[in-house]
Amino acid sequence: MKEFSIQNSEKLKRIDPVILLCVFGMNLMSIITLAAASDAFGTWYVKVQMIASVIGIVGMFILTFIDYDALCTKLKFLFFALSIVLMILVKLFGEGSMGNENWLPIPGTSLSWQPSEFVKITFIICFALHLDYVKNKINHPLTVLQLALHAGLIVGLVMLTKDLGMALVYMAIMVFMVFAAGMSLWYFVGVGAAVMIAAPFLWPLLSEKQQLRILIGFNPDLDPLYIGHQQIMSRNCIISGGFRGAGFSGGSKYYSLPASQSDFLFSVLAEKFGFIGAFLYIVLVVILVLRILRLARTTRKNYASYICIGIAGMIIAQSAENIGMCLAVLPVVGITLPFFSYGSSSMLSMYLCIGLVQSICAHNKKYYFERELE
């Protein structure tokens, strides 16, 4: 089939403006919230977030103009190898805090980056292509085993860096994608039953400290002065914001909230701008996810649909976990809020994900007189 070239102006007309408005709105809310709380931690975070946002936007538009089909199919083995190499490098040379070793220092500078944020993109691409390859036998036990090994390799490498939160995001991505590909619900029931049966036997194997962290993560009031302190302070910020919030220059609870600029920035948003501000962000997330899922239903290639599902699932998982831990109803696992929490790696990777989505949107009608085979 002869490929007809598409002008960049035509590609711009095909992208989804609602998706752009959502991510720009969430990004703007992030910068405003960081600026409103800069009296607590300075303006450095605001400047870095703005620089990361600009670079991310440029990267998003560059990726939008690149044909996703050529990119994914020609570089799939490179992406898979790159994912493994990066995670091995993190394991060997990674740095971090709170027991994590998920940051890779940039030689010659004091800066570092989080490879697992970018490996999410290559993982979604490779796993989507794998699903497309086996879609006609998705429920065969051997196929399920192959998919489990594929995902398990990457998830296992992430877990070796002691980043449980990121590993949970990868697992959520996998679940969303295999469900969308048509895997039987009986496999999900079987895994759930196996986990429930194994839990009583695995629980005693955990140390007392690990058990406490899990229990207190769901109920921080059990240890308000130590393990549960951060979640309680986060909850207090949200409560103090009320409906309208304390305003751009108001509020003071966030001063004593650890990681208020990153993992718990949603709590600062709630204190500064109240329920209205927090609800606005949630609305933008919901609209963004719905638009990506809408695109997933209309893609001309199956694996493109799986990519959209994976990205939507990632946004859902990260948003639910981050907001849950800010509300003190889920354990703290160090997950950023999409397009909102401070973090250059997170911001850049999220924009690249949206660039991939927009590339699918822009190249959805790349060929004339073509009918995709199922």
mmCIF file of C-alpha atoms in Angstrom:
data_model
loop_
_atom_site.group_PDB
_atom_site.id
_atom_site.type_symbol
_atom_site.label_atom_id
_atom_site.label_comp_id
_atom_site.label_asym_id
_atom_site.label_seq_id
_atom_site.Cartn_x
_atom_site.Cartn_y
_atom_site.Cartn_z
ATOM 1 C CA MET A 1 0.000 0.000 0.000
ATOM 2 C CA LYS A 2 1.457 3.341 -1.045
ATOM 3 C CA GLU A 3 1.856 5.810 1.793
ATOM 4 C CA PHE A 4 0.717 9.364 1.139
ATOM 5 C CA SER A 5 2.692 12.018 2.999
ATOM 6 C CA ILE A 6 0.897 14.141 5.541
ATOM 7 C CA GLN A 7 1.821 17.777 6.020
ATOM 8 C CA ASN A 8 2.643 18.907 9.542
ATOM 9 C CA SER A 9 -0.191 21.414 9.335
ATOM 10 C CA GLU A 10 -2.581 18.537 8.655
ATOM 11 C CA LYS A 11 -1.181 16.592 11.615
ATOM 12 C CA LEU A 12 -1.807 19.585 13.883
ATOM 13 C CA LYS A 13 -5.432 19.656 12.744
ATOM 14 C CA ARG A 14 -5.856 15.985 13.667
ATOM 15 C CA ILE A 15 -4.539 16.111 17.231
ATOM 16 C CA ASP A 16 -6.998 16.166 20.126
ATOM 17 C CA PRO A 17 -7.230 19.747 21.496
ATOM 18 C CA VAL A 18 -9.138 18.580 24.577
ATOM 19 C CA ILE A 19 -6.192 16.411 25.629
ATOM 20 C CA LEU A 20 -3.880 19.405 25.212
ATOM 21 C CA LEU A 21 -6.151 21.653 27.264
ATOM 22 C CA CYS A 22 -6.283 19.080 30.050
ATOM 23 C CA VAL A 23 -2.525 18.565 30.328
ATOM 24 C CA PHE A 24 -1.773 22.281 30.005
ATOM 25 C CA GLY A 25 -4.390 23.026 32.665
ATOM 26 C CA MET A 26 -2.946 20.457 35.079
ATOM 27 C CA ASN A 27 0.592 21.705 34.376
ATOM 28 C CA LEU A 28 -0.449 25.313 35.007
ATOM 29 C CA MET A 29 -2.125 24.334 38.273
ATOM 30 C CA SER A 30 1.129 22.657 39.304
ATOM 31 C CA ILE A 31 3.225 25.773 38.703
ATOM 32 C CA ILE A 32 0.687 28.035 40.433
ATOM 33 C CA THR A 33 0.546 25.739 43.489
ATOM 34 C CA LEU A 34 4.352 25.502 43.700
ATOM 35 C CA ALA A 35 4.585 29.295 43.431
ATOM 36 C CA ALA A 36 1.914 29.735 46.125
ATOM 37 C CA ALA A 37 3.904 27.504 48.498
ATOM 38 C CA SER A 38 7.358 28.817 47.541
ATOM 39 C CA ASP A 39 7.601 30.665 50.868
ATOM 40 C CA ALA A 40 8.074 27.246 52.469
ATOM 41 C CA PHE A 41 10.731 25.802 50.157
ATOM 42 C CA GLY A 42 11.884 28.628 47.855
ATOM 43 C CA THR A 43 11.464 29.271 44.134
ATOM 44 C CA TRP A 44 13.889 26.593 42.908
ATOM 45 C CA TYR A 45 11.133 24.027 42.449
ATOM 46 C CA VAL A 46 9.025 26.501 40.478
ATOM 47 C CA LYS A 47 11.888 27.268 38.084
ATOM 48 C CA VAL A 48 12.792 23.602 37.546
ATOM 49 C CA GLN A 49 9.144 22.678 36.992
ATOM 50 C CA MET A 50 8.772 25.431 34.404
ATOM 51 C CA ILE A 51 11.932 24.362 32.558
ATOM 52 C CA ALA A 52 10.858 20.698 32.622
ATOM 53 C CA SER A 53 7.410 21.710 31.348
ATOM 54 C CA VAL A 54 8.831 23.641 28.396
ATOM 55 C CA ILE A 55 11.185 20.785 27.450
ATOM 56 C CA GLY A 56 8.322 18.322 27.867
ATOM 57 C CA ILE A 57 6.006 20.330 25.613
ATOM 58 C CA VAL A 58 8.675 20.519 22.908
ATOM 59 C CA GLY A 59 9.269 16.769 23.209
ATOM 60 C CA MET A 60 5.529 16.116 23.027
ATOM 61 C CA PHE A 61 5.121 18.027 19.750
ATOM 62 C CA ILE A 62 8.214 16.416 18.221
ATOM 63 C CA LEU A 63 6.809 12.985 19.034
ATOM 64 C CA THR A 64 3.400 14.052 17.698
ATOM 65 C CA PHE A 65 4.858 14.678 14.239
ATOM 66 C CA ILE A 66 6.693 11.318 14.171
ATOM 67 C CA ASP A 67 4.732 8.385 12.777
ATOM 68 C CA TYR A 68 4.129 6.172 15.807
ATOM 69 C CA ASP A 69 3.735 3.079 13.607
ATOM 70 C CA ALA A 70 7.209 3.398 12.101
ATOM 71 C CA LEU A 71 8.709 4.319 15.467
ATOM 72 C CA CYS A 72 7.201 1.424 17.404
ATOM 73 C CA THR A 73 7.560 -1.363 14.857
ATOM 74 C CA LYS A 74 11.117 -0.509 13.759
ATOM 75 C CA LEU A 75 12.529 0.158 17.220
ATOM 76 C CA LYS A 76 10.603 -2.345 19.335
ATOM 77 C CA PHE A 77 13.596 -4.586 20.055
ATOM 78 C CA LEU A 78 15.749 -1.548 20.834
ATOM 79 C CA PHE A 79 13.066 -0.286 23.242
ATOM 80 C CA PHE A 80 12.915 -3.638 25.003
ATOM 81 C CA ALA A 81 16.696 -3.894 25.309
ATOM 82 C CA LEU A 82 16.902 -0.275 26.464
ATOM 83 C CA SER A 83 14.342 -0.938 29.192
ATOM 84 C CA ILE A 84 16.395 -3.814 30.576
ATOM 85 C CA VAL A 85 19.734 -1.991 30.325
ATOM 86 C CA LEU A 86 18.417 1.126 32.040
ATOM 87 C CA MET A 87 16.928 -0.789 34.953
ATOM 88 C CA ILE A 88 20.149 -2.808 35.371
ATOM 89 C CA LEU A 89 22.124 0.455 35.456
ATOM 90 C CA VAL A 90 19.764 1.780 38.121
ATOM 91 C CA LYS A 91 20.304 -1.351 40.181
ATOM 92 C CA LEU A 92 24.098 -1.068 39.867
ATOM 93 C CA PHE A 93 24.536 2.686 40.223
ATOM 94 C CA GLY A 94 21.197 3.974 41.501
ATOM 95 C CA GLU A 95 20.834 6.360 44.394
ATOM 96 C CA GLY A 96 17.858 7.370 46.473
ATOM 97 C CA SER A 97 16.323 7.844 49.872
ATOM 98 C CA MET A 98 13.858 6.048 52.144
ATOM 99 C CA GLY A 99 15.334 2.726 50.969
ATOM 100 C CA ASN A 100 14.770 3.390 47.240
ATOM 101 C CA GLU A 101 17.602 3.225 44.711
ATOM 102 C CA ASN A 102 15.689 4.522 41.711
ATOM 103 C CA TRP A 103 17.649 7.656 40.764
ATOM 104 C CA LEU A 104 20.559 7.578 38.324
ATOM 105 C CA PRO A 105 23.109 10.401 38.733
ATOM 106 C CA ILE A 106 24.104 12.395 35.642
ATOM 107 C CA PRO A 107 27.932 12.263 35.416
ATOM 108 C CA GLY A 108 29.669 15.586 35.947
ATOM 109 C CA THR A 109 26.640 17.248 37.522
ATOM 110 C CA SER A 110 24.740 17.236 40.784
ATOM 111 C CA LEU A 111 21.578 16.274 38.919
ATOM 112 C CA SER A 112 19.904 12.872 38.650
ATOM 113 C CA TRP A 113 16.995 11.343 36.758
ATOM 114 C CA GLN A 114 14.565 8.480 37.273
ATOM 115 C CA PRO A 115 14.825 5.955 34.404
ATOM 116 C CA SER A 116 11.768 3.974 35.533
ATOM 117 C CA GLU A 117 9.609 6.974 34.565
ATOM 118 C CA PHE A 118 10.765 6.687 30.942
ATOM 119 C CA VAL A 119 10.865 2.887 30.880
ATOM 120 C CA LYS A 120 7.092 3.033 31.420
ATOM 121 C CA ILE A 121 6.808 4.353 27.848
ATOM 122 C CA THR A 122 8.995 1.661 26.276
ATOM 123 C CA PHE A 123 7.265 -0.991 28.379
ATOM 124 C CA ILE A 124 3.826 0.098 27.171
ATOM 125 C CA ILE A 125 4.978 0.085 23.528
ATOM 126 C CA CYS A 126 6.637 -3.341 23.690
ATOM 127 C CA PHE A 127 3.845 -4.932 25.707
ATOM 128 C CA ALA A 128 1.230 -3.516 23.299
ATOM 129 C CA LEU A 129 3.058 -5.038 20.325
ATOM 130 C CA HIS A 130 3.305 -8.358 22.177
ATOM 131 C CA LEU A 131 -0.434 -8.297 22.856
ATOM 132 C CA ASP A 132 -1.136 -7.516 19.224
ATOM 133 C CA TYR A 133 1.020 -10.471 18.144
ATOM 134 C CA VAL A 134 -0.849 -12.958 20.360
ATOM 135 C CA LYS A 135 -4.323 -11.379 20.291
ATOM 136 C CA ASN A 136 -5.905 -14.347 18.510
ATOM 137 C CA LYS A 137 -4.744 -16.754 21.219
ATOM 138 C CA ILE A 138 -4.767 -14.396 24.194
ATOM 139 C CA ASN A 139 -6.378 -16.951 26.525
ATOM 140 C CA HIS A 140 -4.084 -19.857 25.750
ATOM 141 C CA PRO A 141 -2.136 -20.790 28.926
ATOM 142 C CA LEU A 142 1.192 -20.632 27.087
ATOM 143 C CA THR A 143 0.370 -17.143 25.811
ATOM 144 C CA VAL A 144 -0.562 -15.994 29.300
ATOM 145 C CA LEU A 145 2.729 -17.381 30.602
ATOM 146 C CA GLN A 146 4.692 -15.528 27.904
ATOM 147 C CA LEU A 147 2.938 -12.258 28.722
ATOM 148 C CA ALA A 148 3.554 -12.812 32.436
ATOM 149 C CA LEU A 149 7.261 -13.396 31.799
ATOM 150 C CA HIS A 150 7.468 -10.286 29.608
ATOM 151 C CA ALA A 151 5.865 -8.044 32.231
ATOM 152 C CA GLY A 152 7.453 -9.884 35.137
ATOM 153 C CA LEU A 153 10.970 -9.243 33.824
ATOM 154 C CA ILE A 154 10.491 -5.463 33.791
ATOM 155 C CA VAL A 155 8.471 -5.345 37.019
ATOM 156 C CA GLY A 156 11.060 -7.540 38.719
ATOM 157 C CA LEU A 157 13.885 -5.206 37.697
ATOM 158 C CA VAL A 158 11.911 -2.234 39.027
ATOM 159 C CA MET A 159 11.322 -4.024 42.321
ATOM 160 C CA LEU A 160 15.052 -4.722 42.608
ATOM 161 C CA THR A 161 15.515 -0.950 42.913
ATOM 162 C CA LYS A 162 13.194 -1.139 45.952
ATOM 163 C CA ASP A 163 10.649 1.180 44.315
ATOM 164 C CA LEU A 164 7.439 -0.617 45.271
ATOM 165 C CA GLY A 165 5.220 2.268 44.224
ATOM 166 C CA MET A 166 6.546 2.316 40.663
ATOM 167 C CA ALA A 167 6.316 -1.486 40.467
ATOM 168 C CA LEU A 168 2.633 -1.246 41.400
ATOM 169 C CA VAL A 169 2.096 1.252 38.571
ATOM 170 C CA TYR A 170 3.701 -1.144 36.080
ATOM 171 C CA MET A 171 1.471 -3.962 37.296
ATOM 172 C CA ALA A 172 -1.596 -1.752 36.956
ATOM 173 C CA ILE A 173 -0.589 -0.889 33.382
ATOM 174 C CA MET A 174 -0.253 -4.578 32.577
ATOM 175 C CA VAL A 175 -3.672 -5.393 34.069
ATOM 176 C CA PHE A 176 -5.417 -2.641 32.098
ATOM 177 C CA MET A 177 -3.773 -3.717 28.849
ATOM 178 C CA VAL A 178 -4.414 -7.463 29.087
ATOM 179 C CA PHE A 179 -8.026 -6.800 30.109
ATOM 180 C CA ALA A 180 -8.499 -4.566 27.058
ATOM 181 C CA ALA A 181 -6.895 -7.249 24.860
ATOM 182 C CA GLY A 182 -9.624 -9.686 25.861
ATOM 183 C CA MET A 183 -7.991 -11.890 28.462
ATOM 184 C CA SER A 184 -10.554 -14.032 30.271
ATOM 185 C CA LEU A 185 -11.791 -12.794 33.632
ATOM 186 C CA TRP A 186 -11.104 -16.249 35.023
ATOM 187 C CA TYR A 187 -7.376 -15.493 34.938
ATOM 188 C CA PHE A 188 -7.966 -12.376 37.055
ATOM 189 C CA VAL A 189 -10.145 -14.377 39.450
ATOM 190 C CA GLY A 190 -7.458 -17.046 39.672
ATOM 191 C CA VAL A 191 -4.691 -14.564 40.451
ATOM 192 C CA GLY A 192 -6.876 -12.823 43.028
ATOM 193 C CA ALA A 193 -7.707 -16.121 44.702
ATOM 194 C CA ALA A 194 -4.031 -17.138 44.732
ATOM 195 C CA VAL A 195 -3.068 -13.855 46.401
ATOM 196 C CA MET A 196 -5.785 -14.274 49.055
ATOM 197 C CA ILE A 197 -4.713 -17.846 49.777
ATOM 198 C CA ALA A 198 -1.019 -16.948 49.949
ATOM 199 C CA ALA A 199 -1.446 -13.784 52.051
ATOM 200 C CA PRO A 200 -1.800 -15.523 55.467
ATOM 201 C CA PHE A 201 1.374 -17.510 54.755
ATOM 202 C CA LEU A 202 3.366 -14.538 53.443
ATOM 203 C CA TRP A 203 2.364 -12.119 56.214
ATOM 204 C CA PRO A 204 4.456 -13.804 58.958
ATOM 205 C CA LEU A 205 7.487 -13.676 56.665
ATOM 206 C CA LEU A 206 7.424 -9.875 56.763
ATOM 207 C CA SER A 207 9.356 -8.070 59.475
ATOM 208 C CA GLU A 208 7.415 -6.311 62.200
ATOM 209 C CA LYS A 209 8.409 -2.953 60.708
ATOM 210 C CA GLN A 210 7.086 -3.960 57.267
ATOM 211 C CA GLN A 211 3.831 -5.168 58.777
ATOM 212 C CA LEU A 212 3.414 -1.890 60.676
ATOM 213 C CA ARG A 213 4.052 0.170 57.566
ATOM 214 C CA ILE A 214 1.297 -1.665 55.714
ATOM 215 C CA LEU A 215 -1.221 -1.480 58.568
ATOM 216 C CA ILE A 216 -0.444 2.133 59.442
ATOM 217 C CA GLY A 217 -0.485 3.056 55.748
ATOM 218 C CA PHE A 218 -4.208 2.320 55.676
ATOM 219 C CA ASN A 219 -4.793 3.804 59.152
ATOM 220 C CA PRO A 220 -2.113 6.399 60.034
ATOM 221 C CA ASP A 221 -3.797 7.222 63.356
ATOM 222 C CA LEU A 222 -2.287 3.999 64.725
ATOM 223 C CA ASP A 223 1.097 5.747 64.807
ATOM 224 C CA PRO A 224 0.498 9.514 64.529
ATOM 225 C CA LEU A 225 3.984 10.533 65.699
ATOM 226 C CA TYR A 226 6.142 8.404 63.383
ATOM 227 C CA ILE A 227 5.039 6.275 60.438
ATOM 228 C CA GLY A 228 1.600 7.868 60.096
ATOM 229 C CA HIS A 229 2.763 11.443 60.731
ATOM 230 C CA GLN A 230 3.180 12.454 57.078
ATOM 231 C CA GLN A 231 -0.264 11.217 56.072
ATOM 232 C CA ILE A 232 -1.911 12.890 59.058
ATOM 233 C CA MET A 233 -0.233 16.207 58.239
ATOM 234 C CA SER A 234 -1.379 15.790 54.628
ATOM 235 C CA ARG A 235 -4.938 15.151 55.743
ATOM 236 C CA ASN A 236 -4.813 18.218 57.992
ATOM 237 C CA CYS A 237 -3.768 20.380 55.023
ATOM 238 C CA ILE A 238 -6.755 19.175 53.024
ATOM 239 C CA ILE A 239 -9.153 19.691 55.927
ATOM 240 C CA SER A 240 -7.859 23.208 56.642
ATOM 241 C CA GLY A 241 -8.462 24.240 53.033
ATOM 242 C CA GLY A 242 -12.196 23.718 53.330
ATOM 243 C CA PHE A 243 -14.342 24.528 50.313
ATOM 244 C CA ARG A 244 -12.685 27.696 49.012
ATOM 245 C CA GLY A 245 -9.178 27.313 50.406
ATOM 246 C CA ALA A 246 -6.904 29.747 52.215
ATOM 247 C CA GLY A 247 -5.908 31.533 49.014
ATOM 248 C CA PHE A 248 -2.642 31.982 47.104
ATOM 249 C CA SER A 249 -0.842 33.537 50.070
ATOM 250 C CA GLY A 250 -2.816 31.794 52.815
ATOM 251 C CA GLY A 251 -2.483 28.571 54.752
ATOM 252 C CA SER A 252 0.316 27.304 56.942
ATOM 253 C CA LYS A 253 -0.180 23.562 57.453
ATOM 254 C CA TYR A 254 1.960 22.706 54.428
ATOM 255 C CA TYR A 255 5.030 24.189 56.161
ATOM 256 C CA SER A 256 5.363 21.065 58.294
ATOM 257 C CA LEU A 257 4.372 18.569 55.573
ATOM 258 C CA PRO A 258 7.357 16.542 54.287
ATOM 259 C CA ALA A 259 7.614 16.257 50.471
ATOM 260 C CA SER A 260 4.937 18.925 50.104
ATOM 261 C CA GLN A 261 6.441 20.012 46.785
ATOM 262 C CA SER A 262 6.393 16.552 45.235
ATOM 263 C CA ASP A 263 4.358 13.554 46.371
ATOM 264 C CA PHE A 264 2.034 15.644 48.564
ATOM 265 C CA LEU A 265 1.532 18.707 46.374
ATOM 266 C CA PHE A 266 -2.138 17.758 46.014
ATOM 267 C CA SER A 267 -2.548 18.454 49.740
ATOM 268 C CA VAL A 268 -1.027 21.913 49.254
ATOM 269 C CA LEU A 269 -3.446 22.509 46.374
ATOM 270 C CA ALA A 270 -6.360 21.578 48.646
ATOM 271 C CA GLU A 271 -5.166 23.877 51.414
ATOM 272 C CA LYS A 272 -4.489 26.804 49.084
ATOM 273 C CA PHE A 273 -7.475 26.498 46.778
ATOM 274 C CA GLY A 274 -9.819 24.242 48.724
ATOM 275 C CA PHE A 275 -12.234 21.653 47.430
ATOM 276 C CA ILE A 276 -12.766 23.756 44.295
ATOM 277 C CA GLY A 277 -9.103 23.543 43.268
ATOM 278 C CA ALA A 278 -8.762 19.859 44.113
ATOM 279 C CA PHE A 279 -11.991 19.003 42.298
ATOM 280 C CA LEU A 280 -10.875 20.962 39.218
ATOM 281 C CA TYR A 281 -7.711 18.873 38.972
ATOM 282 C CA ILE A 282 -9.691 15.629 39.336
ATOM 283 C CA VAL A 283 -12.108 16.772 36.611
ATOM 284 C CA LEU A 284 -9.176 17.432 34.265
ATOM 285 C CA VAL A 285 -7.757 13.964 34.986
ATOM 286 C CA VAL A 286 -11.114 12.304 34.303
ATOM 287 C CA ILE A 287 -11.595 14.180 31.019
ATOM 288 C CA LEU A 288 -8.032 13.352 29.943
ATOM 289 C CA VAL A 289 -8.512 9.633 30.620
ATOM 290 C CA LEU A 290 -11.884 9.577 28.843
ATOM 291 C CA ARG A 291 -10.439 11.274 25.748
ATOM 292 C CA ILE A 292 -7.551 8.788 25.597
ATOM 293 C CA LEU A 293 -9.977 5.884 25.977
ATOM 294 C CA ARG A 294 -12.146 7.410 23.258
ATOM 295 C CA LEU A 295 -9.127 7.432 20.945
ATOM 296 C CA ALA A 296 -8.398 3.807 21.898
ATOM 297 C CA ARG A 297 -11.770 2.799 20.423
ATOM 298 C CA THR A 298 -11.081 4.413 17.031
ATOM 299 C CA THR A 299 -7.433 3.543 16.290
ATOM 300 C CA ARG A 300 -6.801 1.711 13.028
ATOM 301 C CA LYS A 301 -4.221 -0.594 14.614
ATOM 302 C CA ASN A 302 -4.894 -2.848 17.572
ATOM 303 C CA TYR A 303 -1.582 -2.227 19.287
ATOM 304 C CA ALA A 304 -2.167 1.534 19.094
ATOM 305 C CA SER A 305 -5.353 0.960 21.037
ATOM 306 C CA TYR A 306 -3.420 -1.047 23.641
ATOM 307 C CA ILE A 307 -0.889 1.794 23.941
ATOM 308 C CA CYS A 308 -3.707 4.250 24.674
ATOM 309 C CA ILE A 309 -5.169 1.851 27.241
ATOM 310 C CA GLY A 310 -1.775 1.467 28.916
ATOM 311 C CA ILE A 311 -1.245 5.225 29.182
ATOM 312 C CA ALA A 312 -4.785 5.764 30.467
ATOM 313 C CA GLY A 313 -4.266 2.985 33.009
ATOM 314 C CA MET A 314 -1.017 4.547 34.149
ATOM 315 C CA ILE A 315 -2.703 7.922 34.707
ATOM 316 C CA ILE A 316 -5.560 6.261 36.620
ATOM 317 C CA ALA A 317 -3.211 4.221 38.821
ATOM 318 C CA GLN A 318 -0.891 7.106 39.680
ATOM 319 C CA SER A 319 -3.728 9.543 40.327
ATOM 320 C CA ALA A 320 -5.670 7.129 42.532
ATOM 321 C CA GLU A 321 -2.617 6.127 44.588
ATOM 322 C CA ASN A 322 -1.279 9.666 45.032
ATOM 323 C CA ILE A 323 -4.611 11.211 45.987
ATOM 324 C CA GLY A 324 -5.327 8.203 48.226
ATOM 325 C CA MET A 325 -2.115 8.631 50.188
ATOM 326 C CA CYS A 326 -2.721 12.412 50.435
ATOM 327 C CA LEU A 327 -6.155 11.629 51.907
ATOM 328 C CA ALA A 328 -4.468 9.177 54.338
ATOM 329 C CA VAL A 329 -6.426 6.166 53.083
ATOM 330 C CA LEU A 330 -3.601 4.445 51.159
ATOM 331 C CA PRO A 331 0.030 3.738 52.119
ATOM 332 C CA VAL A 332 2.753 6.191 51.100
ATOM 333 C CA VAL A 333 4.679 4.611 48.213
ATOM 334 C CA GLY A 334 6.249 7.633 46.528
ATOM 335 C CA ILE A 335 4.058 8.038 43.443
ATOM 336 C CA THR A 336 3.824 11.387 41.641
ATOM 337 C CA LEU A 337 0.584 12.959 40.479
ATOM 338 C CA PRO A 338 0.518 13.252 36.641
ATOM 339 C CA PHE A 339 1.393 16.719 35.305
ATOM 340 C CA PHE A 340 1.214 18.098 38.834
ATOM 341 C CA SER A 341 3.786 16.839 41.351
ATOM 342 C CA TYR A 342 7.216 18.403 41.201
ATOM 343 C CA GLY A 343 9.718 16.276 39.321
ATOM 344 C CA SER A 344 11.416 16.793 35.974
ATOM 345 C CA SER A 345 11.572 13.072 35.136
ATOM 346 C CA SER A 346 7.872 12.641 35.855
ATOM 347 C CA MET A 347 6.874 15.742 33.895
ATOM 348 C CA LEU A 348 9.011 14.863 30.872
ATOM 349 C CA SER A 349 7.836 11.250 30.731
ATOM 350 C CA MET A 350 4.182 12.258 31.006
ATOM 351 C CA TYR A 351 4.515 14.723 28.138
ATOM 352 C CA LEU A 352 6.209 12.054 26.018
ATOM 353 C CA CYS A 353 3.293 9.731 26.758
ATOM 354 C CA ILE A 354 0.854 12.380 25.558
ATOM 355 C CA GLY A 355 3.062 12.959 22.506
ATOM 356 C CA LEU A 356 2.690 9.260 21.684
ATOM 357 C CA VAL A 357 -1.084 9.517 22.112
ATOM 358 C CA GLN A 358 -1.229 12.570 19.871
ATOM 359 C CA SER A 359 0.947 10.807 17.273
ATOM 360 C CA ILE A 360 -1.614 8.009 17.187
ATOM 361 C CA CYS A 361 -4.325 10.616 16.771
ATOM 362 C CA ALA A 362 -2.451 12.513 14.039
ATOM 363 C CA HIS A 363 -1.552 9.382 12.044
ATOM 364 C CA ASN A 364 -4.830 7.547 12.511
ATOM 365 C CA LYS A 365 -5.650 7.983 8.807
ATOM 366 C CA LYS A 366 -2.185 7.720 7.345
ATOM 367 C CA TYR A 367 -3.134 5.569 4.376
ATOM 368 C CA TYR A 368 -5.759 5.994 1.712
ATOM 369 C CA PHE A 369 -7.817 3.022 0.484
ATOM 370 C CA GLU A 370 -6.505 0.918 3.377
ATOM 371 C CA ARG A 371 -8.445 -1.465 5.556
ATOM 372 C CA GLU A 372 -6.656 -2.870 8.584
ATOM 373 C CA LEU A 373 -6.816 -6.625 9.002
ATOM 374 C CA GLU A 374 -7.999 -7.930 12.375
#
